[in-house]
Amino acid sequence: MKRVFSGIQPSGELHLGNYLGAIRNWVEMQHSADAFFCVVDLHALTIPKESGEVGAASLRLSQLLMACGLDPHVCTMFVQSHVREHTELAWLMECHVSFGELSRMTQFKDKSAQQKDFISAGLFTYPALQAADILLYDTDEVPVGADQRQHIEITRDIAERFNGRYGETFVLPEAVIPQAGARVMDLQEPTNKMSKSLESPRGTVDLLDPPEVVVKKIKSAETDSDTEVRFDFETKPGVSNLLSILAAATQRDPNEIAGDYEMYGPLKADAADAVVEMLTPIQARFTELEADPAETARLLEFGADKAQEIAAATVKRAKANLGLLAN
């Protein structure tokens, strides 16, 4: 059975783009692969946080992931900082990636531009920790959005360099970019990816938004000046985004759905109804989990124990191949 790994930061609320583009695919993958899903709390520290903020967000995110359908008894689900081998292997990765390679990472350029007062070194070396996250578990496939492909490529480069110098140590992972539902854009700015943004809060549907809020956001989505319903992100991004969301929510083809509509109003109404129907059981399950944080903590500890057993073996192999003095 192939091994898959993916991680998600505990920053901001999970939104519709997260769910349709990644998490729903994770839920399916846990039944067909040896799946490892990680709340990457250490990555969240690259941007300054208040004490306790990341811990609380990690618990909440874990509960929401479980509410979406991740089952800790089926997949291996854990918090990154609970497995110390992530930081230990990260240093070995930093020593095998060049300054130039890190300088070319698009995410660092984008995020550092937003942090004018303080740019942490961790933001720059972020890809080395991410490489460690993936390589620790002999990962075959990493389900990611298209914007993360560069991170998988640099992970492969680091692993190949290490293997070339010290012998076969790491499995080379492949990026897997889901087709259906992978492209969910901001409802108000449909040329931009949906994200938690203060500039456009009406453009993001959070998974815990009440039904009336979901309906209002989708019905006020930006479309076009004409009334033609056609799936074409290049010329009709707003309409195409609505078709993409409705298609993902109903598991249909967006081009096929486009033929059902002649006006935007009915399309918006149907998309809103489909999203509300999809989110209702998730919200109900989250309420149950939120009421019992001790059980969530127990499940995360169970996952961390499973993960650490594999991670420790990988670090031991890497150290041995490097020829470090054994203790």
XYZ file of C-alpha atoms in Angstrom:
327
model
C 0.000 0.000 0.000
C 1.374 3.408 -0.969
C 2.258 5.870 1.790
C 0.811 9.400 1.592
C 1.604 12.403 3.773
C 0.180 15.886 3.957
C 0.151 18.665 6.514
C -1.879 21.743 7.285
C -1.067 24.791 9.381
C -3.178 25.773 12.392
C -3.619 29.359 11.256
C -6.983 30.895 10.424
C -10.232 28.994 9.993
C -10.588 26.143 7.531
C -12.531 27.298 4.524
C -14.308 25.811 1.548
C -11.145 25.871 -0.567
C -9.267 23.823 2.047
C -12.043 21.261 2.199
C -12.808 20.836 -1.508
C -9.206 21.216 -2.619
C -7.513 18.971 -0.066
C -9.291 17.640 3.005
C -12.085 15.786 1.249
C -9.445 14.011 -0.813
C -7.620 13.134 2.414
C -10.785 11.524 3.748
C -10.945 9.300 0.677
C -7.218 8.547 0.680
C -7.210 7.245 4.257
C -9.141 4.202 3.033
C -6.949 3.444 0.025
C -3.460 4.333 1.286
C -1.278 4.289 4.386
C -2.123 7.903 5.176
C -0.294 10.314 7.485
C -1.921 13.706 8.157
C -0.153 16.262 10.295
C -1.119 19.537 11.958
C 2.127 21.410 11.260
C 2.170 23.711 14.272
C 5.907 24.435 14.016
C 5.423 25.936 10.562
C 2.899 28.359 12.046
C 5.689 29.842 14.190
C 7.406 31.405 11.164
C 5.021 34.327 11.706
C 5.075 35.821 15.272
C 2.288 34.460 17.491
C 0.986 35.132 21.000
C 1.665 32.531 23.717
C -0.918 29.747 23.552
C -2.323 30.855 20.210
C -0.842 28.013 18.173
C -1.753 25.373 20.754
C -5.404 26.406 20.847
C -5.534 26.609 17.060
C -3.964 23.138 16.752
C -6.648 21.593 18.951
C -9.429 23.338 17.060
C -8.017 22.378 13.664
C -7.610 18.765 14.745
C -11.252 18.653 15.814
C -12.382 20.168 12.556
C -10.323 17.698 10.517
C -11.932 14.850 12.424
C -15.345 16.428 11.853
C -14.582 16.465 8.123
C -14.069 12.711 8.222
C -10.467 11.953 9.134
C -10.507 8.924 11.431
C -7.472 8.586 13.755
C -8.108 4.840 13.900
C -7.826 4.579 10.102
C -5.143 7.154 9.234
C -2.196 8.377 11.303
C -3.154 11.846 12.487
C -0.902 13.863 14.784
C 0.598 17.236 15.670
C 4.044 17.982 14.258
C 5.673 19.174 17.490
C 4.609 15.969 19.256
C 7.139 14.022 17.149
C 10.585 15.446 17.921
C 12.198 13.794 14.890
C 10.677 16.505 12.678
C 13.042 19.142 14.054
C 15.971 16.742 14.274
C 15.771 15.764 10.605
C 15.073 19.362 9.620
C 18.639 20.316 10.605
C 20.070 17.595 8.369
C 17.887 18.915 5.557
C 19.093 22.496 6.122
C 22.647 21.261 5.741
C 21.813 19.716 2.375
C 19.937 22.554 0.714
C 21.646 25.653 -0.653
C 20.995 29.303 0.120
C 20.250 29.833 -3.568
C 17.622 27.109 -3.652
C 15.856 28.569 -0.630
C 16.090 32.086 -2.082
C 14.150 31.007 -5.145
C 11.138 29.738 -3.224
C 8.053 31.682 -4.251
C 6.342 31.325 -0.874
C 9.258 32.976 0.934
C 9.191 35.908 -1.447
C 5.446 36.362 -1.000
C 5.313 35.965 2.779
C 8.457 37.966 3.538
C 7.003 40.881 1.571
C 4.107 40.881 4.039
C 6.422 40.868 7.100
C 8.237 44.163 6.820
C 9.113 44.591 10.505
C 10.429 41.096 11.248
C 11.286 38.313 8.808
C 12.227 35.176 10.723
C 15.003 32.846 9.607
C 12.427 30.073 9.998
C 10.388 31.582 7.184
C 13.435 31.260 4.955
C 14.339 27.687 5.992
C 10.693 26.559 6.039
C 11.201 24.211 3.023
C 13.861 22.245 4.927
C 11.428 21.480 7.750
C 8.739 20.644 5.227
C 11.150 18.264 3.494
C 11.795 16.578 6.831
C 8.050 16.266 7.435
C 7.628 14.374 4.187
C 10.824 12.301 4.119
C 10.461 11.055 7.699
C 7.653 8.715 6.675
C 9.069 7.181 3.467
C 6.307 9.033 1.664
C 5.341 7.927 -1.838
C 2.787 10.660 -2.605
C 2.003 14.106 -1.256
C -1.469 15.466 -2.083
C -1.020 19.214 -2.515
C -2.433 22.244 -4.247
C -0.722 23.440 -7.416
C 0.968 26.267 -5.474
C 2.833 23.712 -3.331
C 4.424 21.793 -6.209
C 7.650 23.793 -5.812
C 7.996 22.551 -2.220
C 7.768 18.925 -3.312
C 10.337 19.557 -6.015
C 12.852 20.979 -3.542
C 12.137 18.071 -1.182
C 13.040 15.665 -3.963
C 16.188 17.681 -4.749
C 17.341 17.522 -1.124
C 16.591 13.799 -0.883
C 18.401 13.035 -4.129
C 21.433 15.021 -2.984
C 21.516 13.203 0.354
C 21.053 9.809 -1.299
C 23.775 10.590 -3.817
C 26.275 11.497 -1.116
C 25.503 8.867 1.517
C 23.604 6.042 -0.162
C 19.915 5.259 -0.463
C 18.251 6.820 2.560
C 15.041 8.569 1.545
C 12.111 7.661 -0.683
C 11.571 10.293 -3.396
C 7.994 11.583 -3.039
C 5.668 12.515 -5.877
C 3.299 15.479 -5.811
C -0.319 14.503 -6.436
C -2.576 17.406 -7.387
C -6.275 16.492 -7.213
C -8.302 17.430 -10.267
C -11.850 17.820 -8.972
C -12.443 20.698 -6.627
C -8.790 21.686 -6.470
C -9.475 25.183 -7.783
C -11.652 27.220 -5.418
C -11.242 30.951 -5.784
C -12.221 33.971 -3.717
C -15.908 34.753 -4.214
C -15.269 38.492 -4.481
C -11.930 38.314 -6.282
C -12.220 35.153 -8.418
C -8.792 35.564 -9.956
C -7.293 34.929 -6.495
C -7.248 31.661 -4.577
C -9.724 31.494 -1.678
C -7.897 32.250 1.566
C -8.443 33.733 4.992
C -8.073 37.402 4.093
C -8.913 40.539 6.006
C -9.127 42.345 2.701
C -11.902 40.091 1.412
C -13.764 38.326 4.261
C -16.919 38.094 2.133
C -14.984 36.104 -0.444
C -14.189 33.214 1.886
C -16.668 30.601 3.093
C -15.484 29.149 6.399
C -16.497 25.579 7.211
C -18.158 26.779 10.415
C -20.058 29.682 8.857
C -23.782 29.517 9.737
C -26.052 28.555 6.796
C -27.416 32.077 6.373
C -23.880 33.455 6.135
C -22.906 30.850 3.536
C -25.962 31.690 1.438
C -25.306 35.435 1.654
C -21.658 35.090 0.640
C -22.342 32.851 -2.339
C -25.339 34.832 -3.584
C -23.221 38.013 -3.501
C -20.338 36.385 -5.387
C -18.711 38.405 -8.154
C -19.701 37.244 -11.640
C -19.667 39.079 -14.994
C -21.526 41.861 -16.773
C -23.171 39.461 -19.239
C -25.402 36.507 -18.340
C -23.772 33.626 -20.201
C -23.027 30.599 -18.013
C -19.860 28.953 -19.270
C -17.019 27.131 -17.543
C -13.908 29.075 -18.554
C -11.628 30.446 -15.826
C -9.710 32.575 -18.300
C -12.622 34.699 -19.529
C -15.314 34.078 -16.893
C -13.557 33.465 -13.559
C -16.486 34.370 -11.300
C -19.017 32.120 -12.986
C -16.460 29.344 -13.395
C -15.677 29.501 -9.687
C -19.355 28.997 -8.826
C -19.577 26.106 -11.290
C -16.435 24.570 -9.804
C -17.827 24.818 -6.266
C -21.212 23.373 -7.242
C -19.528 20.596 -9.230
C -17.291 19.655 -6.305
C -20.164 19.769 -3.817
C -22.363 17.555 -5.999
C -19.548 15.486 -7.538
C -20.468 16.430 -11.089
C -18.558 17.882 -14.026
C -18.571 21.720 -14.155
C -18.896 21.805 -17.949
C -21.939 19.559 -17.714
C -23.471 21.692 -14.969
C -23.004 24.873 -17.030
C -25.526 23.535 -19.529
C -28.220 23.504 -16.844
C -28.228 27.292 -16.390
C -29.025 30.339 -18.470
C -28.789 32.924 -15.664
C -26.514 33.516 -12.682
C -29.235 33.743 -10.029
C -30.332 30.089 -10.085
C -26.684 28.983 -10.271
C -25.817 30.963 -7.137
C -28.873 29.653 -5.289
C -28.104 26.034 -6.136
C -24.425 26.433 -5.250
C -25.361 27.961 -1.889
C -27.830 25.159 -1.113
C -25.318 22.471 -2.062
C -22.596 23.976 0.138
C -24.948 24.330 3.136
C -26.047 20.703 2.755
C -22.425 19.583 2.562
C -21.309 21.558 5.635
C -24.222 20.738 7.958
C -22.955 17.307 9.152
C -19.406 18.658 9.499
C -20.593 21.445 11.782
C -22.674 19.062 13.867
C -19.749 16.674 14.389
C -17.414 19.549 15.259
C -19.771 20.675 18.030
C -19.573 17.186 19.550
C -15.774 17.064 19.394
C -15.364 20.588 20.737
C -17.235 19.547 23.887
C -14.642 16.836 24.684
C -11.086 18.201 24.183
C -9.568 15.439 26.319
C -10.706 12.822 23.821
C -9.161 14.813 20.969
C -5.886 14.992 22.895
C -5.978 11.229 23.453
C -6.483 10.539 19.768
C -3.643 12.876 18.808
C -1.318 11.167 21.277
C -2.257 7.813 19.766
C -1.344 9.145 16.316
C 1.923 10.682 17.497
C 3.047 7.377 18.992
C 2.428 5.614 15.672
C 4.220 8.361 13.740
C 7.229 8.502 16.040
C 7.989 4.821 15.643
C 8.475 5.295 11.893
C 10.139 8.700 12.187
C 12.719 7.440 14.677
C 13.749 4.644 12.307
C 14.208 7.141 9.464
C 16.374 9.478 11.540
C 18.447 6.538 12.766
C 19.027 5.437 9.151
C 19.981 8.971 8.073
C 22.479 9.341 10.928
C 23.993 5.950 10.203
C 24.431 6.734 6.531
C 25.972 10.088 7.419
C 28.399 8.253 9.658
C 27.628 10.217 12.820
C 29.025 8.778 16.034
C 26.429 6.391 17.441
C 25.280 6.789 21.025
